[in-house]
Amino acid sequence: MNLTSANTSTSNSKTVADIETFHGSSLELQNLTMAYGDIEVLRNVSLSVAPGTTTCIIGPSGSGKSTLLRGVNRLHEPKSGDVLLAGESALQVRPDTLRRRIGMVFQHFNLFPDHTALENVALALWSVKGMPKAEAMERARRRLAEVGLAERADHRPRDLSGGQQQRVAIARALAMEPEVMLFDEATSALDPELVKGVLNLMAGLGRRGMTMLVVTHEMGFARKVADQVVFMDEGEVVEAGTPAELFDNPRSERLQRFLSEVL
Amino acid sequence: MDWLNIIGRTFFDFEAMLEVLPQLLGVGLLNTLIISVAATILGVVLGMVVAVMGISRSRWLRIPARIYTDLFRGLPAILTILLIGQGFARFSQSIFGPSPYPLGIIALSLIASAYIGEIFRAGILSVDKGQGEACRALGMSYAKSMALVVVPQGVRRVLPALVNQFIAIVKDSSLVYFLGLLVSERELFRVGQDAAVLSGNLSPLVMAGIFYLVITVPLTHLVNFFDNRFRTGRRRPTPPMSGLKEVTELDAASPLTTGSNT
């Protein structure tokens, strides 16, 4: 891994190839139904994400996008249906084991305020993966460098900007070497100027082979980066397809309406 | 002027005060502090157990914690101290010997743990849910996420309330005298009271009261200090800065973050 060479060359495929690639797994949702109490907030959602591809989920608030993500790593247990990670049912293994293989990034970062950026990234490495602390710190330092925060390693979250905090959160999830990354409106709480940096970082992960499920309101990102776009409304998938299909030729009236409002 | 004189002699007889001073310092203060600190330490440990049980998802842990808390918070301290101090006297004799002193500490710590448990519980519950979720999303077990992330944050928040509880324990430690302490085991109140009875003058008790104030008043101010500090944080004000700084920093930083998508 050569980080210094990147300082001179801004963007070309060679630097991307220089750094470690990921081995994303496939992800499949089969008739996933989720409920809060008696209220079904997600109904019969089926979705297939090929290894190393990016799927963006768009749709209005309350359409079940976040709930879907939380069903994938079982922060909220699905009511029925199945989630297949690399072809095997995610509902048959222990949640803790499953979550080690799935990284998640939250809208409000959820960094640990009493830990430095470095400790935020290192915590799960030693406490979950059982890595010796020195090694965990070393790995955390590398991950922070990858997201451009080597010099901020000893800052606490409150001394970092929103964009920096979100990049720490991404580094924290990546450090666990997940097979799939979930992004829950990762840029919705950021300064407008800082959104791009985080989106670029996410796009970089996609290029390096990470499987990503991204809930977002950034239509530009969905159009450019996604291999698949899913439009959800009222707990159901209304339309799914390539960005070109959805953005240029929306078939359903609901999506046409949505796009005319947001674009 | 006559009644002023009487008040002066009853409450502020300096000779009587000076006479009792060595005993208050050497015996009373020492024992009050030992009883209070020991009861607080035990109370904090027990209180943490009660708090963690109280927020458990299992009702078989939650319900006993609830009953325990209701019981020891709902009873007058003096009643609990007498019931435990005398009720378990024979039991205690075989372990600690004839002195009721350890039982007094235990009774106080049981009462304290009910309050401290509630303080911890409130503190832990006030931690943003996202903290626990972030831990779980990283694959941490419930126990680990509690121990490493949620509980430490919750505890830090309630330090002021804990100091208040310590103050309450210091005052309640005076009740232990009901169990009948040996001369060398007497705490501030008992030393003051004995001297007051002997001299027929309340000044030694006033002196004991002053000792309590010397312990408690600085602590109340320490609470305020804590409170301000934890509320506002240690954050230093920073000068206004441009968001562009971070944008350029990011552009230069890393191969992962460069390239465009928009």
PDB file of C-alpha atoms in Angstrom, chain B residues 39 42 68 72 77 80-85 101-113 176 179:
ATOM      1  CA  ALA B  39     -20.767   2.329  52.409  1.00  0.00           C
ATOM      2  CA  LEU B  42     -20.143  -1.001  48.450  1.00  0.00           C
ATOM      3  CA  TYR B  68     -35.009  -4.176  45.684  1.00  0.00           C
ATOM      4  CA  PHE B  72     -34.699   0.204  50.201  1.00  0.00           C
ATOM      5  CA  ALA B  77     -33.116   4.694  56.753  1.00  0.00           C
ATOM      6  CA  THR B  80     -33.544  -0.429  57.694  1.00  0.00           C
ATOM      7  CA  ILE B  81     -30.456   0.145  59.804  1.00  0.00           C
ATOM      8  CA  LEU B  82     -32.132  -1.198  62.936  1.00  0.00           C
ATOM      9  CA  LEU B  83     -33.652  -4.198  61.178  1.00  0.00           C
ATOM     10  CA  ILE B  84     -30.380  -5.191  59.580  1.00  0.00           C
ATOM     11  CA  GLY B  85     -28.117  -4.147  62.432  1.00  0.00           C
ATOM     12  CA  TYR B 101     -20.000  -1.427  62.980  1.00  0.00           C
ATOM     13  CA  PRO B 102     -19.731  -3.643  59.837  1.00  0.00           C
ATOM     14  CA  LEU B 103     -23.475  -4.274  59.849  1.00  0.00           C
ATOM     15  CA  GLY B 104     -24.058  -0.546  60.028  1.00  0.00           C
ATOM     16  CA  ILE B 105     -21.903  -0.089  56.946  1.00  0.00           C
ATOM     17  CA  ILE B 106     -23.735  -2.874  55.131  1.00  0.00           C
ATOM     18  CA  ALA B 107     -27.150  -1.446  56.006  1.00  0.00           C
ATOM     19  CA  LEU B 108     -26.085   1.986  54.796  1.00  0.00           C
ATOM     20  CA  SER B 109     -24.669   0.558  51.579  1.00  0.00           C
ATOM     21  CA  LEU B 110     -27.881  -1.363  50.859  1.00  0.00           C
ATOM     22  CA  ILE B 111     -29.877   1.847  51.192  1.00  0.00           C
ATOM     23  CA  ALA B 112     -27.323   3.744  49.119  1.00  0.00           C
ATOM     24  CA  SER B 113     -27.228   1.087  46.394  1.00  0.00           C
ATOM     25  CA  VAL B 176     -25.442   3.935  62.804  1.00  0.00           C
ATOM     26  CA  LEU B 179     -26.783   0.034  66.869  1.00  0.00           C
TER      27      LEU B 179
END
